[in-house]
Amino acid sequence: MQRIRSWMFDAALAAWTAMFLPVVLVLLACGRPRRLVRAASRFWATGVLKALRWTVGVTHVEHGRENLPAQPCLIVANHQSAWETIAFLILVPDVAIIAKKELLRVPVMGWFLRNSPMILVDRTAGAGSIRQMLAEARNALASGRHVLIFPEGTRQSPTTPVEFKRGVELLYSQLGVPVLPVALDSGLFWGKESRSKRPGAITLSYLAPIEPGLSTREFVRRAQVAVQNALSARQNVAAAAADLFSVPAAPERI
């Protein structure tokens, strides 16, 4: 049944995305106004999450939302699923997501990513890509947008320890804005290793912001530890709940 519900979601996702092809044509005819492009991308993302809830039963809960700074900041989140790439379009409106350029190949979604605009990184371009990422991140912050990066680089298993790749420390040192660490466990319900999805509530924890001015080494250490501790605490709670509601085995007869 779980696999059937996952197939239902995949079909709904394809159909919902195809419905946006006329929207793309209208936006092109209107000159691709950024405000309308972003509104359309959020509407698309809202539909995707509703379809995921109705077909599979995946929802989400947020903790620590009050930690999100009022002023533009850098958001660093662990990456376990395609879910957060979609959900953050709604969770943090007008966010500028730092994403790999390969996502432009995804039909419809790639067009919205290019025109929202997001910060697209060509990982084969070397130092030039880093300079472009910094420049576009500064522009996004100056326009009042939060900047989001998944510093692990690619989706990870929920059991893989959090480890940031190089690049995020440069953003921290050069942008000079608070950093909001976010921990999420989406891989438990929509993982990278299986097309099958399972019902449950994805938990997002907005952690205490890290102020600018630390050494890059100390910043990375604090951010990694904060995210890892939040994920470990979530796993401990889940394990305790499983033990609480498990049925004890019947005693063996001698």
PDB file of C-alpha atoms in Angstrom:
ATOM      1  CA  MET A   1       0.000   0.000   0.000  1.00  0.00           C
ATOM      2  CA  GLN A   2       2.841   2.390   0.800  1.00  0.00           C
ATOM      3  CA  ARG A   3       4.337   1.901  -2.647  1.00  0.00           C
ATOM      4  CA  ILE A   4       0.967   2.479  -4.312  1.00  0.00           C
ATOM      5  CA  ARG A   5       0.517   5.742  -2.400  1.00  0.00           C
ATOM      6  CA  SER A   6       4.009   6.810  -3.462  1.00  0.00           C
ATOM      7  CA  TRP A   7       3.112   6.116  -7.091  1.00  0.00           C
ATOM      8  CA  MET A   8      -0.053   8.149  -6.656  1.00  0.00           C
ATOM      9  CA  PHE A   9       2.024  11.082  -5.438  1.00  0.00           C
ATOM     10  CA  ASP A  10       4.484  10.760  -8.329  1.00  0.00           C
ATOM     11  CA  ALA A  11       1.555  10.815 -10.777  1.00  0.00           C
ATOM     12  CA  ALA A  12      -0.007  13.806  -9.018  1.00  0.00           C
ATOM     13  CA  LEU A  13       3.340  15.643  -9.043  1.00  0.00           C
ATOM     14  CA  ALA A  14       3.768  15.063 -12.783  1.00  0.00           C
ATOM     15  CA  ALA A  15       0.211  16.177 -13.560  1.00  0.00           C
ATOM     16  CA  TRP A  16       0.402  19.256 -11.306  1.00  0.00           C
ATOM     17  CA  THR A  17       3.730  20.298 -12.807  1.00  0.00           C
ATOM     18  CA  ALA A  18       2.435  19.827 -16.361  1.00  0.00           C
ATOM     19  CA  MET A  19      -0.434  22.190 -15.548  1.00  0.00           C
ATOM     20  CA  PHE A  20       2.126  24.964 -15.055  1.00  0.00           C
ATOM     21  CA  LEU A  21       3.370  24.854 -18.648  1.00  0.00           C
ATOM     22  CA  PRO A  22       0.708  27.406 -19.731  1.00  0.00           C
ATOM     23  CA  VAL A  23       1.662  29.527 -16.699  1.00  0.00           C
ATOM     24  CA  VAL A  24       5.254  29.585 -17.901  1.00  0.00           C
ATOM     25  CA  LEU A  25       4.129  30.748 -21.343  1.00  0.00           C
ATOM     26  CA  VAL A  26       2.016  33.544 -19.836  1.00  0.00           C
ATOM     27  CA  LEU A  27       4.885  34.686 -17.629  1.00  0.00           C
ATOM     28  CA  LEU A  28       7.220  34.678 -20.622  1.00  0.00           C
ATOM     29  CA  ALA A  29       4.743  36.820 -22.563  1.00  0.00           C
ATOM     30  CA  CYS A  30       4.593  39.242 -19.611  1.00  0.00           C
ATOM     31  CA  GLY A  31       8.362  39.645 -19.499  1.00  0.00           C
ATOM     32  CA  ARG A  32       8.973  37.215 -16.592  1.00  0.00           C
ATOM     33  CA  PRO A  33       8.089  39.634 -13.755  1.00  0.00           C
ATOM     34  CA  ARG A  34       9.948  38.361 -10.703  1.00  0.00           C
ATOM     35  CA  ARG A  35       7.129  38.957  -8.255  1.00  0.00           C
ATOM     36  CA  LEU A  36       4.707  36.886 -10.335  1.00  0.00           C
ATOM     37  CA  VAL A  37       7.320  34.193 -10.989  1.00  0.00           C
ATOM     38  CA  ARG A  38       7.944  33.824  -7.257  1.00  0.00           C
ATOM     39  CA  ALA A  39       4.217  33.781  -6.506  1.00  0.00           C
ATOM     40  CA  ALA A  40       3.694  31.065  -9.118  1.00  0.00           C
ATOM     41  CA  SER A  41       6.606  29.002  -7.745  1.00  0.00           C
ATOM     42  CA  ARG A  42       5.153  29.210  -4.213  1.00  0.00           C
ATOM     43  CA  PHE A  43       1.737  28.188  -5.531  1.00  0.00           C
ATOM     44  CA  TRP A  44       3.318  25.207  -7.295  1.00  0.00           C
ATOM     45  CA  ALA A  45       5.202  24.220  -4.109  1.00  0.00           C
ATOM     46  CA  THR A  46       2.022  24.526  -2.031  1.00  0.00           C
ATOM     47  CA  GLY A  47       0.254  22.130  -4.392  1.00  0.00           C
ATOM     48  CA  VAL A  48       3.125  19.641  -4.201  1.00  0.00           C
ATOM     49  CA  LEU A  49       3.060  19.556  -0.395  1.00  0.00           C
ATOM     50  CA  LYS A  50      -0.735  19.189  -0.365  1.00  0.00           C
ATOM     51  CA  ALA A  51      -0.510  16.292  -2.806  1.00  0.00           C
ATOM     52  CA  LEU A  52       2.160  14.688  -0.614  1.00  0.00           C
ATOM     53  CA  ARG A  53      -0.119  15.011   2.419  1.00  0.00           C
ATOM     54  CA  TRP A  54      -3.234  13.691   0.680  1.00  0.00           C
ATOM     55  CA  THR A  55      -1.611  10.743  -1.105  1.00  0.00           C
ATOM     56  CA  VAL A  56       1.172   9.617   1.243  1.00  0.00           C
ATOM     57  CA  GLY A  57       0.316  11.283   4.534  1.00  0.00           C
ATOM     58  CA  VAL A  58       3.536  13.309   4.900  1.00  0.00           C
ATOM     59  CA  THR A  59       3.122  16.521   6.902  1.00  0.00           C
ATOM     60  CA  HIS A  60       5.575  18.735   8.763  1.00  0.00           C
ATOM     61  CA  VAL A  61       5.953  20.537  12.085  1.00  0.00           C
ATOM     62  CA  GLU A  62       8.172  23.502  12.913  1.00  0.00           C
ATOM     63  CA  HIS A  63       9.979  24.280  16.150  1.00  0.00           C
ATOM     64  CA  GLY A  64      11.792  27.498  17.021  1.00  0.00           C
ATOM     65  CA  ARG A  65      10.276  29.575  14.251  1.00  0.00           C
ATOM     66  CA  GLU A  66      10.873  32.637  16.434  1.00  0.00           C
ATOM     67  CA  ASN A  67      14.630  32.182  15.873  1.00  0.00           C
ATOM     68  CA  LEU A  68      14.300  33.293  12.245  1.00  0.00           C
ATOM     69  CA  PRO A  69      15.845  36.793  12.213  1.00  0.00           C
ATOM     70  CA  ALA A  70      13.726  39.688  10.985  1.00  0.00           C
ATOM     71  CA  GLN A  71      16.624  40.987   8.893  1.00  0.00           C
ATOM     72  CA  PRO A  72      18.017  39.019   5.947  1.00  0.00           C
ATOM     73  CA  CYS A  73      20.289  36.197   7.074  1.00  0.00           C
ATOM     74  CA  LEU A  74      22.118  33.132   5.835  1.00  0.00           C
ATOM     75  CA  ILE A  75      20.215  29.889   6.482  1.00  0.00           C
ATOM     76  CA  VAL A  76      22.187  26.631   6.630  1.00  0.00           C
ATOM     77  CA  ALA A  77      20.207  23.387   6.656  1.00  0.00           C
ATOM     78  CA  ASN A  78      21.096  19.730   6.447  1.00  0.00           C
ATOM     79  CA  HIS A  79      19.890  18.012   3.294  1.00  0.00           C
ATOM     80  CA  GLN A  80      18.132  14.640   3.261  1.00  0.00           C
ATOM     81  CA  SER A  81      15.412  14.912   0.617  1.00  0.00           C
ATOM     82  CA  ALA A  82      13.936  16.802  -2.319  1.00  0.00           C
ATOM     83  CA  TRP A  83      11.246  17.862   0.150  1.00  0.00           C
ATOM     84  CA  GLU A  84      13.145  20.782   1.673  1.00  0.00           C
ATOM     85  CA  THR A  85      14.071  22.218  -1.730  1.00  0.00           C
ATOM     86  CA  ILE A  86      10.341  22.564  -2.382  1.00  0.00           C
ATOM     87  CA  ALA A  87       9.133  23.356   1.125  1.00  0.00           C
ATOM     88  CA  PHE A  88      11.483  26.282   1.772  1.00  0.00           C
ATOM     89  CA  LEU A  89       9.804  28.180  -1.068  1.00  0.00           C
ATOM     90  CA  ILE A  90       6.807  28.390   1.282  1.00  0.00           C
ATOM     91  CA  LEU A  91       8.445  28.269   4.701  1.00  0.00           C
ATOM     92  CA  VAL A  92      10.660  31.284   3.937  1.00  0.00           C
ATOM     93  CA  PRO A  93       8.946  33.359   1.211  1.00  0.00           C
ATOM     94  CA  ASP A  94      11.261  34.979  -1.356  1.00  0.00           C
ATOM     95  CA  VAL A  95      14.204  32.929  -0.127  1.00  0.00           C
ATOM     96  CA  ALA A  96      17.192  32.769  -2.486  1.00  0.00           C
ATOM     97  CA  ILE A  97      18.244  29.115  -2.550  1.00  0.00           C
ATOM     98  CA  ILE A  98      21.807  28.244  -3.529  1.00  0.00           C
ATOM     99  CA  ALA A  99      21.253  25.262  -5.817  1.00  0.00           C
ATOM    100  CA  LYS A 100      23.340  23.251  -8.240  1.00  0.00           C
ATOM    101  CA  LYS A 101      22.930  24.206 -11.874  1.00  0.00           C
ATOM    102  CA  GLU A 102      21.897  20.673 -12.828  1.00  0.00           C
ATOM    103  CA  LEU A 103      18.427  21.382 -11.393  1.00  0.00           C
ATOM    104  CA  LEU A 104      17.768  23.618 -14.397  1.00  0.00           C
ATOM    105  CA  ARG A 105      17.240  20.433 -16.398  1.00  0.00           C
ATOM    106  CA  VAL A 106      14.121  19.584 -14.377  1.00  0.00           C
ATOM    107  CA  PRO A 107      11.070  20.523 -16.496  1.00  0.00           C
ATOM    108  CA  VAL A 108       9.088  23.561 -15.274  1.00  0.00           C
ATOM    109  CA  MET A 109      10.798  23.599 -11.863  1.00  0.00           C
ATOM    110  CA  GLY A 110      14.109  24.418 -13.544  1.00  0.00           C
ATOM    111  CA  TRP A 111      12.510  27.379 -15.307  1.00  0.00           C
ATOM    112  CA  PHE A 112      11.156  28.746 -12.021  1.00  0.00           C
ATOM    113  CA  LEU A 113      14.544  28.306 -10.359  1.00  0.00           C
ATOM    114  CA  ARG A 114      16.231  30.306 -13.095  1.00  0.00           C
ATOM    115  CA  ASN A 115      13.694  33.115 -13.069  1.00  0.00           C
ATOM    116  CA  SER A 116      12.747  33.442  -9.371  1.00  0.00           C
ATOM    117  CA  PRO A 117      15.770  34.035  -9.266  1.00  0.00           C
ATOM    118  CA  MET A 118      17.753  31.536  -7.257  1.00  0.00           C
ATOM    119  CA  ILE A 119      21.537  31.346  -6.903  1.00  0.00           C
ATOM    120  CA  LEU A 120      22.651  28.631  -9.283  1.00  0.00           C
ATOM    121  CA  VAL A 121      26.129  27.147  -8.878  1.00  0.00           C
ATOM    122  CA  ASP A 122      28.102  25.408 -11.599  1.00  0.00           C
ATOM    123  CA  ARG A 123      30.279  23.054  -9.608  1.00  0.00           C
ATOM    124  CA  THR A 124      32.639  22.569 -12.573  1.00  0.00           C
ATOM    125  CA  ALA A 125      33.488  26.284 -12.820  1.00  0.00           C
ATOM    126  CA  GLY A 126      35.868  26.353  -9.832  1.00  0.00           C
ATOM    127  CA  ALA A 127      36.796  29.733  -8.314  1.00  0.00           C
ATOM    128  CA  GLY A 128      34.622  31.631 -10.792  1.00  0.00           C
ATOM    129  CA  SER A 129      31.559  29.844  -9.454  1.00  0.00           C
ATOM    130  CA  ILE A 130      32.445  30.842  -5.875  1.00  0.00           C
ATOM    131  CA  ARG A 131      32.808  34.498  -6.845  1.00  0.00           C
ATOM    132  CA  GLN A 132      29.483  34.440  -8.638  1.00  0.00           C
ATOM    133  CA  MET A 133      27.802  32.770  -5.659  1.00  0.00           C
ATOM    134  CA  LEU A 134      29.127  35.452  -3.305  1.00  0.00           C
ATOM    135  CA  ALA A 135      28.045  38.290  -5.580  1.00  0.00           C
ATOM    136  CA  GLU A 136      24.540  36.914  -6.031  1.00  0.00           C
ATOM    137  CA  ALA A 137      24.194  36.189  -2.306  1.00  0.00           C
ATOM    138  CA  ARG A 138      25.128  39.810  -1.519  1.00  0.00           C
ATOM    139  CA  ASN A 139      22.571  41.059  -4.035  1.00  0.00           C
ATOM    140  CA  ALA A 140      19.857  38.842  -2.563  1.00  0.00           C
ATOM    141  CA  LEU A 141      20.576  40.032   0.987  1.00  0.00           C
ATOM    142  CA  ALA A 142      20.645  43.669  -0.168  1.00  0.00           C
ATOM    143  CA  SER A 143      17.192  43.210  -1.699  1.00  0.00           C
ATOM    144  CA  GLY A 144      15.825  41.910   1.619  1.00  0.00           C
ATOM    145  CA  ARG A 145      15.886  38.176   0.857  1.00  0.00           C
ATOM    146  CA  HIS A 146      17.211  35.405   3.087  1.00  0.00           C
ATOM    147  CA  VAL A 147      19.832  33.149   1.481  1.00  0.00           C
ATOM    148  CA  LEU A 148      19.605  29.379   1.968  1.00  0.00           C
ATOM    149  CA  ILE A 149      22.387  26.866   1.417  1.00  0.00           C
ATOM    150  CA  PHE A 150      22.555  23.114   1.991  1.00  0.00           C
ATOM    151  CA  PRO A 151      26.239  22.909   2.986  1.00  0.00           C
ATOM    152  CA  GLU A 152      26.398  19.117   2.841  1.00  0.00           C
ATOM    153  CA  GLY A 153      26.350  19.564  -0.935  1.00  0.00           C
ATOM    154  CA  THR A 154      24.014  16.694  -1.715  1.00  0.00           C
ATOM    155  CA  ARG A 155      21.277  14.670  -0.026  1.00  0.00           C
ATOM    156  CA  GLN A 156      22.446  12.457   2.816  1.00  0.00           C
ATOM    157  CA  SER A 157      21.007   9.460   4.634  1.00  0.00           C
ATOM    158  CA  PRO A 158      19.382  10.245   8.009  1.00  0.00           C
ATOM    159  CA  THR A 159      22.064   8.087   9.637  1.00  0.00           C
ATOM    160  CA  THR A 160      25.005   9.961   8.073  1.00  0.00           C
ATOM    161  CA  PRO A 161      26.731  12.392  10.461  1.00  0.00           C
ATOM    162  CA  VAL A 162      26.362  16.052   9.479  1.00  0.00           C
ATOM    163  CA  GLU A 163      29.459  17.334   7.691  1.00  0.00           C
ATOM    164  CA  PHE A 164      29.561  20.630   5.815  1.00  0.00           C
ATOM    165  CA  LYS A 165      31.483  20.918   2.550  1.00  0.00           C
ATOM    166  CA  ARG A 166      33.800  23.823   1.784  1.00  0.00           C
ATOM    167  CA  GLY A 167      32.131  27.050   0.716  1.00  0.00           C
ATOM    168  CA  VAL A 168      29.746  27.800   3.549  1.00  0.00           C
ATOM    169  CA  GLU A 169      32.565  29.188   5.712  1.00  0.00           C
ATOM    170  CA  LEU A 170      33.393  31.651   2.913  1.00  0.00           C
ATOM    171  CA  LEU A 171      29.786  32.848   2.817  1.00  0.00           C
ATOM    172  CA  TYR A 172      29.862  33.311   6.587  1.00  0.00           C
ATOM    173  CA  SER A 173      33.082  35.304   6.595  1.00  0.00           C
ATOM    174  CA  GLN A 174      32.239  37.466   3.587  1.00  0.00           C
ATOM    175  CA  LEU A 175      28.544  38.225   4.046  1.00  0.00           C
ATOM    176  CA  GLY A 176      28.714  39.390   7.668  1.00  0.00           C
ATOM    177  CA  VAL A 177      25.123  38.474   8.547  1.00  0.00           C
ATOM    178  CA  PRO A 178      23.637  36.173  11.224  1.00  0.00           C
ATOM    179  CA  VAL A 179      23.421  32.496  10.334  1.00  0.00           C
ATOM    180  CA  LEU A 180      20.338  30.427  11.154  1.00  0.00           C
ATOM    181  CA  PRO A 181      21.055  26.676  11.433  1.00  0.00           C
ATOM    182  CA  VAL A 182      18.090  24.443  10.569  1.00  0.00           C
ATOM    183  CA  ALA A 183      17.843  20.728  11.332  1.00  0.00           C
ATOM    184  CA  LEU A 184      15.326  18.525   9.522  1.00  0.00           C
ATOM    185  CA  ASP A 185      14.627  14.816   9.249  1.00  0.00           C
ATOM    186  CA  SER A 186      12.858  14.642   5.875  1.00  0.00           C
ATOM    187  CA  GLY A 187      14.918  11.618   4.814  1.00  0.00           C
ATOM    188  CA  LEU A 188      12.930   9.448   7.211  1.00  0.00           C
ATOM    189  CA  PHE A 189       9.834   9.937   5.055  1.00  0.00           C
ATOM    190  CA  TRP A 190      11.115  10.879   1.578  1.00  0.00           C
ATOM    191  CA  GLY A 191      14.610   9.510   1.316  1.00  0.00           C
ATOM    192  CA  LYS A 192      17.131   9.690  -1.498  1.00  0.00           C
ATOM    193  CA  GLU A 193      17.700   5.937  -1.611  1.00  0.00           C
ATOM    194  CA  SER A 194      14.132   4.872  -2.370  1.00  0.00           C
ATOM    195  CA  ARG A 195      11.257   6.176  -4.468  1.00  0.00           C
ATOM    196  CA  SER A 196       8.887   4.872  -1.810  1.00  0.00           C
ATOM    197  CA  LYS A 197       7.658   7.434   0.688  1.00  0.00           C
ATOM    198  CA  ARG A 198       6.082   6.765   4.046  1.00  0.00           C
ATOM    199  CA  PRO A 199       3.610   8.749   6.166  1.00  0.00           C
ATOM    200  CA  GLY A 200       4.686  10.852   9.106  1.00  0.00           C
ATOM    201  CA  ALA A 201       5.546  14.356  10.226  1.00  0.00           C
ATOM    202  CA  ILE A 202       8.833  15.885   9.082  1.00  0.00           C
ATOM    203  CA  THR A 203      10.330  17.948  11.899  1.00  0.00           C
ATOM    204  CA  LEU A 204      12.120  21.245  11.232  1.00  0.00           C
ATOM    205  CA  SER A 205      14.023  22.873  14.062  1.00  0.00           C
ATOM    206  CA  TYR A 206      15.109  26.504  13.655  1.00  0.00           C
ATOM    207  CA  LEU A 207      18.071  26.733  16.011  1.00  0.00           C
ATOM    208  CA  ALA A 208      19.710  29.664  17.789  1.00  0.00           C
ATOM    209  CA  PRO A 209      21.284  32.077  15.277  1.00  0.00           C
ATOM    210  CA  ILE A 210      25.066  32.326  15.077  1.00  0.00           C
ATOM    211  CA  GLU A 211      26.283  35.912  14.988  1.00  0.00           C
ATOM    212  CA  PRO A 212      28.987  37.054  12.536  1.00  0.00           C
ATOM    213  CA  GLY A 213      32.541  37.630  13.685  1.00  0.00           C
ATOM    214  CA  LEU A 214      33.676  34.119  14.676  1.00  0.00           C
ATOM    215  CA  SER A 215      36.575  32.366  13.020  1.00  0.00           C
ATOM    216  CA  THR A 216      35.422  30.225  10.119  1.00  0.00           C
ATOM    217  CA  ARG A 217      36.583  27.080  11.923  1.00  0.00           C
ATOM    218  CA  GLU A 218      34.555  27.944  15.029  1.00  0.00           C
ATOM    219  CA  PHE A 219      31.512  28.857  12.948  1.00  0.00           C
ATOM    220  CA  VAL A 220      31.523  25.536  11.088  1.00  0.00           C
ATOM    221  CA  ARG A 221      32.018  23.629  14.336  1.00  0.00           C
ATOM    222  CA  ARG A 222      29.132  25.400  16.067  1.00  0.00           C
ATOM    223  CA  ALA A 223      26.761  25.043  13.128  1.00  0.00           C
ATOM    224  CA  GLN A 224      27.518  21.353  12.591  1.00  0.00           C
ATOM    225  CA  VAL A 225      27.222  20.532  16.284  1.00  0.00           C
ATOM    226  CA  ALA A 226      23.939  22.435  16.605  1.00  0.00           C
ATOM    227  CA  VAL A 227      22.342  20.634  13.659  1.00  0.00           C
ATOM    228  CA  GLN A 228      23.710  17.220  14.670  1.00  0.00           C
ATOM    229  CA  ASN A 229      22.537  17.624  18.285  1.00  0.00           C
ATOM    230  CA  ALA A 230      19.041  18.578  17.138  1.00  0.00           C
ATOM    231  CA  LEU A 231      18.852  15.545  14.841  1.00  0.00           C
ATOM    232  CA  SER A 232      20.184  13.224  17.563  1.00  0.00           C
ATOM    233  CA  ALA A 233      17.636  14.558  20.052  1.00  0.00           C
ATOM    234  CA  ARG A 234      14.862  13.909  17.542  1.00  0.00           C
ATOM    235  CA  GLN A 235      16.101  10.346  16.983  1.00  0.00           C
ATOM    236  CA  ASN A 236      16.235   9.729  20.746  1.00  0.00           C
ATOM    237  CA  VAL A 237      12.655  10.928  21.166  1.00  0.00           C
ATOM    238  CA  ALA A 238      11.489   8.715  18.305  1.00  0.00           C
ATOM    239  CA  ALA A 239      13.311   5.703  19.757  1.00  0.00           C
ATOM    240  CA  ALA A 240      11.828   6.306  23.219  1.00  0.00           C
ATOM    241  CA  ALA A 241       8.332   6.576  21.738  1.00  0.00           C
ATOM    242  CA  ALA A 242       8.835   3.321  19.842  1.00  0.00           C
ATOM    243  CA  ASP A 243       9.920   1.578  23.033  1.00  0.00           C
ATOM    244  CA  LEU A 244       6.971   3.008  24.959  1.00  0.00           C
ATOM    245  CA  PHE A 245       4.350   1.731  22.542  1.00  0.00           C
ATOM    246  CA  SER A 246       6.024  -1.545  21.611  1.00  0.00           C
ATOM    247  CA  VAL A 247       4.303  -4.743  22.680  1.00  0.00           C
ATOM    248  CA  PRO A 248       6.522  -6.816  24.974  1.00  0.00           C
ATOM    249  CA  ALA A 249       7.284 -10.308  23.828  1.00  0.00           C
ATOM    250  CA  ALA A 250       5.481 -13.123  25.564  1.00  0.00           C
ATOM    251  CA  PRO A 251       7.640 -14.931  28.156  1.00  0.00           C
ATOM    252  CA  GLU A 252       9.007 -18.280  27.106  1.00  0.00           C
ATOM    253  CA  ARG A 253       7.558 -21.330  28.774  1.00  0.00           C
ATOM    254  CA  ILE A 254       9.980 -23.599  30.508  1.00  0.00           C
TER     255      ILE A 254
END
